[in-house]
Short mmCIF file of C-alpha atoms and ligand atoms in Angstrom, two decimals:
data_model
loop_
_atom_site.label_atom_id
_atom_site.label_comp_id
_atom_site.label_asym_id
_atom_site.label_seq_id
_atom_site.Cartn_x
_atom_site.Cartn_y
_atom_site.Cartn_z
CA GLN G 232 -47.61 -29.68 -8.08
CA ALA G 233 -47.08 -26.74 -5.70
CA LYS G 234 -44.75 -28.87 -3.64
CA GLN G 235 -42.88 -29.80 -6.76
CA GLU G 236 -42.47 -26.15 -7.77
CA GLY G 237 -41.44 -25.19 -4.28
CA ARG G 238 -38.82 -27.84 -4.32
CA ASN G 239 -37.60 -26.70 -7.72
CA GLN G 240 -37.33 -23.13 -6.52
CA TYR G 241 -35.46 -24.32 -3.50
CA ARG G 242 -33.15 -26.29 -5.74
CA LEU G 243 -32.56 -23.29 -7.96
CA TYR G 244 -31.66 -21.20 -4.96
CA THR G 245 -29.40 -23.63 -3.13
CA PRO G 246 -26.73 -24.26 -5.73
CA LYS G 247 -26.15 -20.51 -5.92
CA MET G 248 -25.67 -20.26 -2.18
CA ASN G 249 -23.40 -23.27 -2.27
CA ASP G 250 -21.53 -21.75 -5.17
CA LYS G 251 -20.67 -18.72 -3.11
CA ALA G 252 -19.64 -20.68 -0.05
CA LEU G 253 -17.72 -23.11 -2.22
CA GLN G 254 -15.97 -20.31 -4.10
CA ARG G 255 -14.87 -18.80 -0.81
CA LEU G 256 -13.65 -22.11 0.53
CA THR G 257 -11.81 -22.86 -2.71
CA MET G 258 -10.22 -19.41 -2.65
CA GLU G 259 -9.18 -19.89 0.98
CA ASN G 260 -7.53 -23.22 0.15
CA GLU G 261 -5.79 -21.73 -2.85
CA LEU G 262 -4.63 -18.80 -0.73
CA ARG G 263 -3.10 -21.27 1.74
CA LYS G 264 -1.18 -23.02 -1.03
CA ALA G 265 -0.22 -19.88 -2.93
CA LEU G 266 2.74 -19.05 -0.70
CA GLU G 267 4.55 -22.37 -1.04
CA ARG G 268 3.71 -22.38 -4.74
CA GLU G 269 5.31 -18.94 -4.99
CA GLU G 270 2.32 -17.38 -6.72
CA PHE G 271 2.65 -13.98 -5.04
CA LEU G 272 4.76 -11.23 -6.47
CA VAL G 273 5.61 -7.73 -5.41
CA TYR G 274 5.12 -4.74 -7.67
CA TYR G 275 6.64 -1.31 -7.09
CA GLN G 276 5.05 2.08 -7.63
CA PRO G 277 7.41 5.07 -7.79
CA LYS G 278 7.12 8.07 -5.47
CA LEU G 279 8.23 11.35 -6.97
CA ASP G 280 9.68 14.27 -5.03
CA LEU G 281 8.03 17.49 -6.26
CA CYS G 282 11.07 19.67 -5.45
CA SER G 283 13.73 17.72 -7.31
CA GLY G 284 11.53 15.96 -9.84
CA LYS G 285 13.23 12.68 -8.97
CA VAL G 286 11.98 9.31 -7.86
CA ILE G 287 12.95 8.97 -4.21
CA GLY G 288 11.09 5.84 -3.23
CA ALA G 289 8.50 3.24 -4.07
CA GLU G 290 5.57 1.47 -2.49
CA ALA G 291 5.58 -2.32 -2.51
CA LEU G 292 2.18 -3.70 -3.59
CA VAL G 293 1.41 -7.40 -3.63
CA ARG G 294 -0.16 -9.28 -6.59
CA TRP G 295 -1.34 -12.86 -6.97
CA GLN G 296 -0.63 -14.82 -10.13
CA HIS G 297 -3.58 -17.18 -9.70
CA PRO G 298 -3.38 -20.50 -11.61
CA ARG G 299 -7.02 -20.34 -12.83
CA LEU G 300 -8.06 -16.71 -12.46
CA GLY G 301 -4.94 -14.98 -13.71
CA PHE G 302 -3.44 -11.83 -12.30
CA LEU G 303 -5.31 -10.70 -9.16
CA SER G 304 -5.06 -7.33 -7.47
CA PRO G 305 -5.10 -6.96 -3.66
CA SER G 306 -8.78 -6.00 -3.46
CA GLU G 307 -9.62 -9.49 -4.76
CA PHE G 308 -7.80 -11.42 -2.01
CA ILE G 309 -6.55 -9.15 0.81
CA PRO G 310 -9.97 -9.03 2.57
CA LEU G 311 -10.11 -12.85 2.69
CA ALA G 312 -6.44 -12.97 3.72
CA GLU G 313 -7.23 -10.61 6.60
CA GLU G 314 -10.28 -12.61 7.74
CA THR G 315 -8.37 -15.89 7.73
CA GLY G 316 -5.16 -14.52 9.24
CA LEU G 317 -3.26 -15.54 6.10
CA ILE G 318 -2.31 -11.89 5.69
CA LYS G 319 0.42 -12.54 8.30
CA PRO G 320 2.52 -14.99 6.23
CA ILE G 321 1.67 -13.08 3.03
CA GLY G 322 2.75 -9.84 4.71
CA ASP G 323 6.00 -11.47 5.88
CA PHE G 324 6.67 -12.49 2.29
CA VAL G 325 6.11 -8.93 1.03
CA LEU G 326 8.36 -7.47 3.73
CA TRP G 327 11.22 -9.85 2.92
CA ALA G 328 10.80 -9.50 -0.84
CA ALA G 329 10.80 -5.69 -0.65
CA CYS G 330 13.83 -5.53 1.66
CA LYS G 331 15.84 -8.04 -0.40
CA GLN G 332 14.94 -6.22 -3.61
CA ASN G 333 16.02 -2.88 -2.20
CA LYS G 334 19.30 -4.37 -0.96
CA ASP G 335 19.89 -5.85 -4.44
CA TRP G 336 19.33 -2.46 -6.05
CA GLN G 337 21.82 -0.88 -3.68
CA ASP G 338 24.37 -3.66 -4.22
CA LYS G 339 24.02 -3.10 -7.97
CA GLY G 340 25.01 0.52 -7.41
CA LEU G 341 21.56 1.95 -8.10
CA LYS G 342 20.39 4.95 -6.15
CA GLY G 343 19.41 4.30 -2.51
CA ILE G 344 15.67 4.66 -2.12
CA CYS G 345 13.15 4.04 0.61
CA ILE G 346 10.60 1.29 -0.01
CA SER G 347 7.33 1.31 1.85
CA VAL G 348 5.47 -1.80 2.88
CA ASN G 349 1.78 -1.84 3.87
CA LEU G 350 0.70 -3.35 7.16
CA SER G 351 -2.93 -4.37 7.71
CA ALA G 352 -4.44 -3.90 11.16
CA VAL G 353 -4.10 -7.67 11.74
CA GLN G 354 -0.38 -7.51 10.98
CA PHE G 355 0.15 -4.37 13.01
CA GLN G 356 -1.35 -6.03 16.09
CA GLN G 357 1.02 -9.03 16.00
CA LYS G 358 2.93 -9.31 19.26
CA ASN G 359 6.15 -10.33 17.51
CA LEU G 360 6.01 -7.73 14.73
CA LEU G 361 8.99 -5.75 15.99
CA GLN G 362 11.16 -8.89 16.21
CA LYS G 363 10.03 -9.98 12.75
CA VAL G 364 10.98 -6.67 11.17
CA THR G 365 14.29 -6.42 13.06
CA HIS G 366 15.17 -9.98 12.06
CA CYS G 367 14.38 -9.27 8.40
CA LEU G 368 16.48 -6.08 8.30
CA THR G 369 19.44 -7.80 9.99
CA GLU G 370 19.34 -10.90 7.80
CA VAL G 371 18.99 -8.89 4.60
CA GLY G 372 21.52 -6.31 5.76
CA LEU G 373 19.34 -3.35 4.85
CA ASN G 374 19.72 0.00 6.56
CA PRO G 375 16.41 0.60 8.47
CA ALA G 376 16.27 4.12 7.01
CA TYR G 377 15.49 2.50 3.65
CA LEU G 378 12.34 0.82 4.95
CA GLU G 379 9.07 2.61 5.53
CA LEU G 380 6.02 1.00 7.13
CA GLU G 381 2.55 2.23 6.14
CA ILE G 382 -0.40 1.75 8.43
CA THR G 383 -3.83 3.05 7.53
CA GLU G 384 -5.41 5.81 9.54
CA SER G 385 -8.28 3.47 10.46
CA SER G 386 -5.95 0.84 11.93
CA ALA G 387 -3.94 3.53 13.77
CA ILE G 388 -7.02 4.62 15.71
CA GLN G 389 -8.21 1.12 16.67
CA ASN G 390 -5.99 1.16 19.75
CA PRO G 391 -4.26 4.56 20.02
CA GLN G 392 -2.08 3.67 23.03
CA MET G 393 -0.79 0.53 21.32
CA THR G 394 -0.18 2.50 18.11
CA ILE G 395 1.88 5.14 19.94
CA LYS G 396 3.94 2.48 21.74
CA THR G 397 4.57 0.36 18.65
CA LEU G 398 5.45 3.28 16.38
CA LYS G 399 7.88 4.66 18.97
CA GLU G 400 9.65 1.28 19.04
CA PHE G 401 9.89 1.23 15.26
CA LYS G 402 11.19 4.80 15.27
CA LYS G 403 13.97 3.79 17.68
CA LEU G 404 15.13 1.28 15.09
CA GLY G 405 15.36 4.08 12.53
CA ILE G 406 12.49 2.89 10.32
CA GLN G 407 10.37 5.46 8.44
CA LEU G 408 6.70 5.60 9.41
CA SER G 409 3.70 6.62 7.41
CA ILE G 410 -0.07 6.92 7.80
CA ASP G 411 -1.90 5.70 4.69
CA ASP G 412 -5.29 6.77 3.31
CA PHE G 413 -5.16 9.86 5.50
CA GLY G 414 -8.37 11.85 5.77
CA THR G 415 -10.66 8.83 5.74
CA GLY G 416 -10.20 7.57 9.29
CA TYR G 417 -11.10 10.34 11.74
CA SER G 418 -7.89 10.38 13.78
CA SER G 419 -7.45 13.29 16.17
CA LEU G 420 -4.80 15.98 16.09
CA GLY G 421 -3.92 14.88 19.61
CA LEU G 422 -3.08 11.38 18.41
CA LEU G 423 -1.14 12.56 15.33
CA ASN G 424 0.96 14.78 17.52
CA GLN G 425 1.97 11.82 19.68
CA LEU G 426 2.98 9.58 16.77
CA PRO G 427 6.59 9.69 15.53
CA LEU G 428 5.51 10.02 11.89
CA ASP G 429 7.66 10.84 8.88
CA THR G 430 4.88 10.90 6.29
CA LEU G 431 1.15 11.26 5.76
CA LYS G 432 -0.39 9.94 2.57
CA ILE G 433 -3.44 11.93 1.53
CA ASP G 434 -6.13 9.54 0.36
CA LYS G 435 -6.75 9.50 -3.38
CA SER G 436 -10.41 10.41 -2.92
CA PHE G 437 -9.29 13.97 -2.07
CA ILE G 438 -6.94 14.16 -5.06
CA ARG G 439 -9.42 13.08 -7.75
CA ASP G 440 -11.21 16.44 -8.04
CA ILE G 441 -8.46 18.59 -6.52
CA THR G 442 -8.27 21.02 -9.43
CA SER G 443 -12.01 21.85 -9.41
CA ASP G 444 -13.69 20.85 -6.15
CA LYS G 445 -13.52 23.51 -3.43
CA ASP G 446 -14.10 21.01 -0.61
CA SER G 447 -11.21 18.78 -1.72
CA GLN G 448 -9.00 21.87 -2.01
CA ALA G 449 -9.91 23.04 1.49
CA ILE G 450 -9.27 19.60 3.01
CA VAL G 451 -5.95 19.13 1.23
CA SER G 452 -4.76 22.65 2.16
CA ALA G 453 -5.66 22.02 5.81
CA ILE G 454 -3.85 18.65 5.81
CA ILE G 455 -0.73 20.18 4.21
CA ALA G 456 -0.60 23.11 6.66
CA MET G 457 -1.16 20.88 9.67
CA SER G 458 1.47 18.28 8.71
CA HIS G 459 4.10 20.84 7.88
CA ASN G 460 3.54 22.44 11.27
CA LEU G 461 4.08 19.03 12.84
CA GLY G 462 7.19 18.44 10.69
CA ILE G 463 5.59 15.65 8.66
CA LYS G 464 6.06 15.14 4.89
CA LEU G 465 3.07 14.79 2.61
CA VAL G 466 2.51 12.32 -0.18
CA ALA G 467 -0.51 12.63 -2.47
CA GLU G 468 -1.85 9.29 -3.72
CA GLY G 469 -3.70 8.71 -6.97
CA VAL G 470 -2.21 11.56 -9.01
CA GLU G 471 -3.29 10.88 -12.59
CA THR G 472 -2.99 14.23 -14.37
CA LYS G 473 -0.43 16.98 -14.82
CA ASP G 474 -2.94 19.53 -13.58
CA GLN G 475 -3.27 17.63 -10.30
CA MET G 476 0.52 17.49 -10.03
CA PHE G 477 0.94 21.22 -10.68
CA TYR G 478 -1.80 22.07 -8.20
CA LEU G 479 -0.09 19.96 -5.53
CA LYS G 480 3.35 21.41 -6.26
CA GLU G 481 1.97 24.92 -6.01
CA HIS G 482 0.41 24.06 -2.66
CA HIS G 483 3.67 22.64 -1.29
CA CYS G 484 2.81 18.98 -1.22
CA ASP G 485 6.14 17.11 -0.94
CA GLN G 486 5.70 13.95 -2.99
CA ILE G 487 3.27 12.35 -5.41
CA GLN G 488 2.41 8.81 -6.35
CA GLY G 489 0.02 7.79 -9.14
CA TYR G 490 -0.56 6.65 -12.69
CA LEU G 491 0.83 9.95 -14.03
CA ILE G 492 4.31 8.82 -13.01
CA SER G 493 3.70 5.08 -13.30
CA PRO G 494 1.30 2.33 -12.21
CA PRO G 495 2.78 -0.31 -9.91
CA ILE G 496 5.30 -2.29 -12.03
CA ALA G 497 7.62 -5.29 -11.78
CA ALA G 498 11.04 -4.78 -10.16
CA GLU G 499 12.97 -4.99 -13.47
CA GLN G 500 10.77 -2.29 -14.99
CA PHE G 501 11.17 -0.10 -11.93
CA GLU G 502 14.96 -0.07 -12.28
CA LYS G 503 14.81 2.51 -15.07
CA PHE G 504 13.58 5.05 -12.50
CA LEU G 505 16.78 4.47 -10.50
CA GLN G 506 19.27 5.15 -13.29
CA PRO G 507 21.20 8.36 -12.59
CA ASP G 508 20.46 9.68 -16.08
CA TYR G 509 16.77 8.94 -15.99
CA HIS G 510 14.77 12.11 -16.38
CA ILE G 511 11.16 11.41 -15.74
CA MET G 512 10.44 15.09 -15.95
CA THR G 513 11.39 15.47 -19.57
CA TYR G 514 7.84 14.60 -20.50
CA THR G 515 5.83 15.72 -17.48
CA TRP G 516 7.60 18.70 -15.99
CA THR G 517 7.26 22.18 -17.37
CA VAL G 518 7.56 24.46 -14.36
CA GLY G 519 10.63 24.61 -12.15
P1 LIG A 787 -2.82 1.59 -0.78
O1 LIG A 787 -1.75 1.18 0.15
O2 LIG A 787 -3.54 2.86 -0.49
O3 LIG A 787 -2.15 1.59 -2.22
C1 LIG A 787 -2.48 2.47 -3.24
C2 LIG A 787 -3.41 1.84 -4.25
O4 LIG A 787 -3.77 2.84 -5.20
C3 LIG A 787 -2.78 0.71 -5.06
O5 LIG A 787 -3.79 -0.23 -5.37
C4 LIG A 787 -2.35 1.43 -6.33
O6 LIG A 787 -2.23 0.58 -7.45
C5 LIG A 787 -3.50 2.38 -6.50
N1 LIG A 787 -3.12 3.53 -7.32
C6 LIG A 787 -1.89 4.03 -7.51
N2 LIG A 787 -1.90 5.12 -8.31
C7 LIG A 787 -3.19 5.31 -8.64
C8 LIG A 787 -3.84 6.29 -9.46
O7 LIG A 787 -3.24 7.20 -10.02
N3 LIG A 787 -5.20 6.19 -9.56
C9 LIG A 787 -5.90 5.21 -8.92
N4 LIG A 787 -7.21 5.20 -9.08
N5 LIG A 787 -5.31 4.27 -8.15
C10 LIG A 787 -3.97 4.32 -8.01
P2 LIG A 787 -3.57 -1.80 -5.22
O8 LIG A 787 -2.18 -2.18 -5.63
O9 LIG A 787 -4.72 -2.46 -5.89
O10 LIG A 787 -3.68 -1.99 -3.66
C11 LIG A 787 -4.88 -1.72 -2.98
C12 LIG A 787 -4.69 -1.77 -1.49
O11 LIG A 787 -4.38 -3.11 -1.06
C13 LIG A 787 -3.54 -0.91 -0.99
O12 LIG A 787 -3.96 0.43 -0.86
C14 LIG A 787 -3.25 -1.56 0.35
O13 LIG A 787 -4.15 -1.10 1.34
C15 LIG A 787 -3.56 -3.02 0.07
N6 LIG A 787 -2.29 -3.74 -0.17
C16 LIG A 787 -1.56 -3.84 -1.30
N7 LIG A 787 -0.45 -4.57 -1.10
C17 LIG A 787 -0.47 -4.93 0.20
C18 LIG A 787 0.43 -5.71 1.05
O14 LIG A 787 1.50 -6.18 0.64
N8 LIG A 787 0.05 -5.87 2.36
C19 LIG A 787 -1.10 -5.33 2.85
N9 LIG A 787 -1.38 -5.53 4.15
N10 LIG A 787 -1.94 -4.60 2.10
C20 LIG A 787 -1.64 -4.41 0.80
MG1 LIG A 788 -0.21 2.06 1.00
MG1 LIG A 789 -3.44 4.57 0.31
MG1 LIG A 790 -6.00 2.48 -0.07
#
């Protein structure tokens, strides 16, 4: 009887474990096939310049139109893609899609904007990354000044010497460079000073309570003062309210990105932000 129960318990437990392992394996297989099946797409989230009130760029963010599970956001598949190395071909796809899209917009006579592409640590450490990016820009015919690469602060500090060397090579090509999720990764001032950066993106965790929380305010003020002294532009991520936007404008943050302006959207939808007569500020902007 006891043996029987024990076995039943064991049986109850095992399928669950198998379920998890099976789910992972299934997901990995599907991830492998997703590229050739063209299930990935790139969304664009506008970046707004706080001086002019105009959209001056966008961040490319990948999505997966999964055949069974529907529309998946990066948090649901990027970690597995990083573990399996599949982030490399997926990342290549995003880079090419974003560059081609930007070239199309320019060829259509829409305003020239800079599009940023995220690089995971795994991608950033690829030996042939520089060749890959150069090849893409040449083939597409896009001016390197219209491409920005974002690496997270935590991947920048994994191997500081390598980061300095790689970023300097990218800078020579004329590509824009940005540190993402800044404030969460404990990089040193010494390192920042040696990196040829154009932009720092303040992590959204510091923006959430910016209008009320004294600690967030102190951190953001320190980051803004420091970057401006180093000649680096600041982008605030995760701006959701007008009050956050006004606070950031008052404190001389350069650009904002967040649901207040727009969530990440499909390329066709993004085009309206590039029309010369498009005034995003007619409904958000009240101070000059
Ligand atoms: P990230 O690069 O820091 O991108 C910003 C994330 O914040 C995006 O999430 C965006 O949708 C979200 N966001 C934008 N505005 C707001 C807002 O106002 N409030 C809040 N709460 N969130 C906002 P998403 O698209 O889910 O991407 C998550 C992360 O996945 C990205 O963080 C990036 O690290 C990674 N990722 C996305 N696309 C790619 C890619 O093509 N390659 C690589 N390597 N990583 C990617
Ligand atoms: Mg980013
Ligand atoms: Mg970020
Ligand atoms: Mg992030």
